[in-house]
Coordinates of C-alpha atoms in Angstrom, one line a residue:
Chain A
X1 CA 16.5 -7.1 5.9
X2 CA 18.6 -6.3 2.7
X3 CA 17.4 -3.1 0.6
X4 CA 18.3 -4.3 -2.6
X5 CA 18.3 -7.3 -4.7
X6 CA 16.0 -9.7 -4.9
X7 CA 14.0 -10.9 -1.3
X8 CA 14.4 -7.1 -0.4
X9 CA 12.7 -4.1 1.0
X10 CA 13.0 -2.9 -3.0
X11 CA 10.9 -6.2 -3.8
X12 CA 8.1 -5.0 -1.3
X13 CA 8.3 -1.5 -2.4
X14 CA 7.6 -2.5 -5.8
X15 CA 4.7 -4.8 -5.0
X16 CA 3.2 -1.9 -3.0
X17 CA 3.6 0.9 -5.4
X18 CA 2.7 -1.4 -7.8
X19 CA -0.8 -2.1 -6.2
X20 CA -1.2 1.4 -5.3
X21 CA -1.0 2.2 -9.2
X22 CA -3.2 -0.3 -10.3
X23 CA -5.8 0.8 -7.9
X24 CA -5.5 4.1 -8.9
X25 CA -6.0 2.9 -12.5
X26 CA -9.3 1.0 -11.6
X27 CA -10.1 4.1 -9.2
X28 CA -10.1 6.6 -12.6
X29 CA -11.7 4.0 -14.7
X30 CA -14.4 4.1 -12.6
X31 CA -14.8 7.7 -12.5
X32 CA -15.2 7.7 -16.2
X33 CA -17.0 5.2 -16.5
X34 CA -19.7 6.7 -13.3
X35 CA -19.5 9.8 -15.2
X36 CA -20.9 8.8 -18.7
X37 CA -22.8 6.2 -17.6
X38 CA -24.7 8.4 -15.1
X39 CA -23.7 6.4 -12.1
X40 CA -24.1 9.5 -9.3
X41 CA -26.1 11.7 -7.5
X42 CA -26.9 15.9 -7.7
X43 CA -27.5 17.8 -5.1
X44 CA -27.0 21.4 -4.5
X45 CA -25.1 21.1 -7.9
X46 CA -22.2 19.1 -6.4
X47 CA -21.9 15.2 -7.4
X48 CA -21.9 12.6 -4.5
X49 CA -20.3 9.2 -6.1
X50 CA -20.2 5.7 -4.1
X51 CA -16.9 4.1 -4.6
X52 CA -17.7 0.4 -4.4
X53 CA -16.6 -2.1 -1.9
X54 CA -15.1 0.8 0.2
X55 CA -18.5 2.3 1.6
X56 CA -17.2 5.5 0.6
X57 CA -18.0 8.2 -1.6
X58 CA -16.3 10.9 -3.4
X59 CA -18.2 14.3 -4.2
X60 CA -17.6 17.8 -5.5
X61 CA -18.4 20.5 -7.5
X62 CA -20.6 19.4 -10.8
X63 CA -18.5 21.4 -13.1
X64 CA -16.4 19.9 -16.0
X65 CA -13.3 21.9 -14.3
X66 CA -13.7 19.6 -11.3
X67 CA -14.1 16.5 -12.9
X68 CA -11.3 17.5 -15.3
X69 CA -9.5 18.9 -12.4
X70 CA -9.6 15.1 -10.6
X71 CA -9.3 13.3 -13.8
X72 CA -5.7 15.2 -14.8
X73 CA -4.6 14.3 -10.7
X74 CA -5.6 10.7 -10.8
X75 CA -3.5 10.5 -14.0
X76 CA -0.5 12.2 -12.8
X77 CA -0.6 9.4 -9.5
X78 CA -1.1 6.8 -11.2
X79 CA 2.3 7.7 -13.5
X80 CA 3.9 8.8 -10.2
X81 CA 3.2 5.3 -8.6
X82 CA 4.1 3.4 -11.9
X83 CA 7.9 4.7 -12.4
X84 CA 8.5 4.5 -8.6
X85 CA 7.6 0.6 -9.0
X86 CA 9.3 0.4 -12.1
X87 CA 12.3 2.4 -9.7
X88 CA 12.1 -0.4 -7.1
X89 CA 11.7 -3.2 -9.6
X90 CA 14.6 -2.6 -10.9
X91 CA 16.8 -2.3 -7.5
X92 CA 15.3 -5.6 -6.8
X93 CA 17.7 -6.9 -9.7
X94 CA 21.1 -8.1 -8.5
X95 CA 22.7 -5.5 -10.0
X96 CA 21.3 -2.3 -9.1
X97 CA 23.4 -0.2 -11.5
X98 CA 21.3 -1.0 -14.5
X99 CA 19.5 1.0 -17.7
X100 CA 16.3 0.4 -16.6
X101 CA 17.1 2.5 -13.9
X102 CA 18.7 5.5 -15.2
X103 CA 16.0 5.5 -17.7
X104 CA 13.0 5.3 -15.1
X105 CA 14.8 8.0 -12.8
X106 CA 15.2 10.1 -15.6
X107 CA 11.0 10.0 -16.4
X108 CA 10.8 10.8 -12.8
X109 CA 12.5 14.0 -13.0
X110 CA 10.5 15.1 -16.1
X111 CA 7.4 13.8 -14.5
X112 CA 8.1 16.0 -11.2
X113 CA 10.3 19.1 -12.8
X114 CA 8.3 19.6 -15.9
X115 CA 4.6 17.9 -16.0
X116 CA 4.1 18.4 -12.3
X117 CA 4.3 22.0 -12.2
X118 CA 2.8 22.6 -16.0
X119 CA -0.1 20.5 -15.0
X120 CA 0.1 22.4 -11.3
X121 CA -0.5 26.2 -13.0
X122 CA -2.5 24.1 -16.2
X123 CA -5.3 23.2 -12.9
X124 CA -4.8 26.6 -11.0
X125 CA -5.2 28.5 -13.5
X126 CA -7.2 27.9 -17.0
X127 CA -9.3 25.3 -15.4
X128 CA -9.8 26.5 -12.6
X129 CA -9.8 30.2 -12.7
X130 CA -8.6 30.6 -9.2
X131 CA -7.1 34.1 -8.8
X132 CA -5.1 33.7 -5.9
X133 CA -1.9 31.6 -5.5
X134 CA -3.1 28.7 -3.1
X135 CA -1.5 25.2 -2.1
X136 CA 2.1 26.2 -3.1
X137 CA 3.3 23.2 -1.2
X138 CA 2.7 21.5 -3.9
X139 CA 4.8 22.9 -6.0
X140 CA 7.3 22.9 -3.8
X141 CA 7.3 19.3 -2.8
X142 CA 7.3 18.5 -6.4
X143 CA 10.2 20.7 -7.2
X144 CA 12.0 19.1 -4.4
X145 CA 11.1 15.5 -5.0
X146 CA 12.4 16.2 -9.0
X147 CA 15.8 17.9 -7.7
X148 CA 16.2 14.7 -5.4
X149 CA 15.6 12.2 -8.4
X150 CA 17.9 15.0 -10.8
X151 CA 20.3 14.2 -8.6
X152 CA 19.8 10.3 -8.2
X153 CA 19.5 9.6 -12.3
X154 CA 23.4 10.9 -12.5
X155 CA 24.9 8.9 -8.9
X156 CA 23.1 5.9 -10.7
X157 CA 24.5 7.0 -14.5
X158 CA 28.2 7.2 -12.6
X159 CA 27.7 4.0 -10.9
X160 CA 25.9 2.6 -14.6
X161 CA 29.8 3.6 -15.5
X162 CA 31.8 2.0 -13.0
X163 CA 29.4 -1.1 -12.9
X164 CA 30.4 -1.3 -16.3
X165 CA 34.5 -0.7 -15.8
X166 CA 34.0 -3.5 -13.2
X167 CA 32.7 -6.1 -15.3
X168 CA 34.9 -5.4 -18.2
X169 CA 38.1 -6.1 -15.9
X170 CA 39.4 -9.4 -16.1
Chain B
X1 CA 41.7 1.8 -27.8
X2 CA 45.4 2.6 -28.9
X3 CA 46.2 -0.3 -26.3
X4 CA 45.9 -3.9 -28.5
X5 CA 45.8 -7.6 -27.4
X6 CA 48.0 -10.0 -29.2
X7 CA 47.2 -12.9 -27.6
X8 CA 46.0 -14.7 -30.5
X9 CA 49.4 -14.6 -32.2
X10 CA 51.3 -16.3 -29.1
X11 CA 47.9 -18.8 -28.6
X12 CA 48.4 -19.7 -32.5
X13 CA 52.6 -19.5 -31.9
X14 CA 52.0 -22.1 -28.7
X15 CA 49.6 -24.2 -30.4
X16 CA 47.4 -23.7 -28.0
X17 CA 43.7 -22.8 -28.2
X18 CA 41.7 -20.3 -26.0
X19 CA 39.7 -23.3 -23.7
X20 CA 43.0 -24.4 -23.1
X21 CA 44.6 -21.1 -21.8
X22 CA 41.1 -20.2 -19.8
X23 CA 41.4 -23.4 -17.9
X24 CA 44.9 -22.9 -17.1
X25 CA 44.4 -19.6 -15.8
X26 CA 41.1 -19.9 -14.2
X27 CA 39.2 -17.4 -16.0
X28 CA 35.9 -17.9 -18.3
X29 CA 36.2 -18.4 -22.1
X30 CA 34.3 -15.3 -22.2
X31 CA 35.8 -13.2 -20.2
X32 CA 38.7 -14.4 -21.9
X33 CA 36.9 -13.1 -25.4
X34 CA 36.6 -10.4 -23.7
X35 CA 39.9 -9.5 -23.6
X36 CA 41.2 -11.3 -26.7
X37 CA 38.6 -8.8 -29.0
X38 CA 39.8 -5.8 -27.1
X39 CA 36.4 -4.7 -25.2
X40 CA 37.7 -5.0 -21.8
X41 CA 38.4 -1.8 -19.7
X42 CA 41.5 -2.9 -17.6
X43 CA 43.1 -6.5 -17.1
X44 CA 44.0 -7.1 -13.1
X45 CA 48.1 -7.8 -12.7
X46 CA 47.2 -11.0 -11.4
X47 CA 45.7 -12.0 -14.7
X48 CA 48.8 -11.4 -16.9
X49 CA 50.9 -12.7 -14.6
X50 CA 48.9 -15.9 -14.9
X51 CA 48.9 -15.6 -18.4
X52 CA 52.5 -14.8 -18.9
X53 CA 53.2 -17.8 -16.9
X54 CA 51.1 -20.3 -18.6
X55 CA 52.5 -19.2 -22.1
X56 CA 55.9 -18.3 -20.4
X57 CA 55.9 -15.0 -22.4
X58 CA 56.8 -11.1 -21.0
X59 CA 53.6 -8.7 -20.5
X60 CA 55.1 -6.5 -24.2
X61 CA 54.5 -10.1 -25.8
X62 CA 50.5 -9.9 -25.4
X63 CA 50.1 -6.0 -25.1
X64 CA 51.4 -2.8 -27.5
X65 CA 50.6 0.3 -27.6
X66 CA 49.4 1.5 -31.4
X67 CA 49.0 5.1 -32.1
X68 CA 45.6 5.8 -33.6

C-alpha cells in the first residue's frame, strides 16, 4: 500500500485521527454540557457520569480542579488529534512538499514544546496543588514527540524548497 | 536574477509567437511563460538545445548575464 498521496495509508490516517478528534469534541461537549445541566451523580464527594451509548462512565473527584483538570486535557487532545489529521491530509495530496504542511508541523511543535509542558506544570501545579513531581513521562514524551516534529517542519521546509526548484526547471 | 531571458526579442525577430515555439519544442505555454518572465530556477540543456534549434540561434542569443 502506498503511504502517500491520495488512496494511501496517509488517507486512512487522516480519516482516523480525524474521527478520533471529533469524538473527542462531542466527548468534552458532553462533559460541559452534564456539568451545568446537572446530568451526574455524588457520592462520597466524587462525580460518577454515564457516557452515553458506550455503557460506560467517567468519575472523579467533585472539585472544580478536577473537572478543570479534564476539561484543559480533553482540549489539548482534541488539538493534538486535529493537526495530526490536518498532518496526514495533507500527505494524502500528490505532492507532499506543500505549505499546508510546514504550517501544520510547525503548530505541532508549539503545541508539544510550548503548550504541552505550560499546560503540564499549569495542571501539576496551581490547579492541582500536588507537591511532588509525579507522571514526568509525560513531559518527556511530549518533549520528544515536539523535538521529532522540530525536526520534521525543516526536512519538509527543505523539501518545500527543492519541490519548488523542481517545478520551476523547464 | 542577474541572469535575463531574451527570448521575446528573437520570437518577435522570427516572427514567431510563443504557441508556436512551445509546440515545436514540446514544452507547455506556461512553462514556457515561465521562463520567458524570468521566474524559473534553472532551464535543463535539453531545453535550449531545443530551443536553439527551433529558432536556429546560439544559447548567448536567449540568455545574458546583467549585473544588478
Amino acid at each position: 500500500m502506498k503511504i502517500f498521496g491520495p488512496k494511501s495509508l496517509s488517507t486512512i490516517f487522516y480519516y482516523i485521527f480525524k474521527t478520533i478528534s471529533t469524538l473527542l469534541l462531542i466527548f468534552l461537549a458532553y462533559i460541559e454540557f452534564a456539568f451545568i445541566t446537572d446530568r451526574f451523580t455524588i457520592q462520597d464527594g466524587r462525580f460518577n457520569m454515564k457516557i452515553p451509548l458506550t455503557g460506560s462512565s467517567i468519575d472523579g473527584n467533585y472539585q472544580s480542579s478536577d473537572i478543570l483538570t479534564i476539561s484543559l486535557i480533553l482540549i489539548f487532545g482534541i488539538l493534538l488529534f486535529y493537526l495530526l489529521s490536518n498532518i496526514f491530509k495533507a500527505l494524502k495530496e500528490t505532492i507532499i512538499f506543500n505549505k499546508d504542511i510546514i504550517r501544520n508541523l510547525k503548530l505541532l511543535t508549539i503545541l508539544n514544546l510550548v503548550i504541552g509542558p505550560i499546560l503540564y506544570f499549569l495542571i501539576h501545579y496551581p490547579i492541582m496543588h500536588k507537591t511532588e513531581f509525579r507522571n514526568i513521562h509525560n513531559l518527556i514524551l511530549l518533549i520528544i514527540f515536539g523535538m521529532i516534529s522540530l525536526f520534521l517542519t525543516y526536512v519538509f521546509k527543505n523539501g518545500y524548497t527543492v519541490q519548488s526548484e523542481n517545478d520551476l526547471t523547464i | 536574477m542577474s541572469i535575463v531571458v531574451n527570448l521575446d526579442n528573437v520570437l518577435s525577430e522570427r516572427n514567431l509567437k510563443s504557441k508556436e515555439l512551445a509546440e515545436m519544442i514540446g514544452i507547455t505555454e506556461a512553462n514556457l511563460s515561465i521562463l520567458k518572465s524570468g521566474k524559473a530556477k534553472a532551464i535543463r540543456f535539453s531545453t535550449l538545445e531545443a530551443i536553439c534549434k527551433a529558432l536556429d540561434c546560439q544559447p548567448a542569443d536567449i540568455l545574458a548575464y546583467e549585473k544588478e
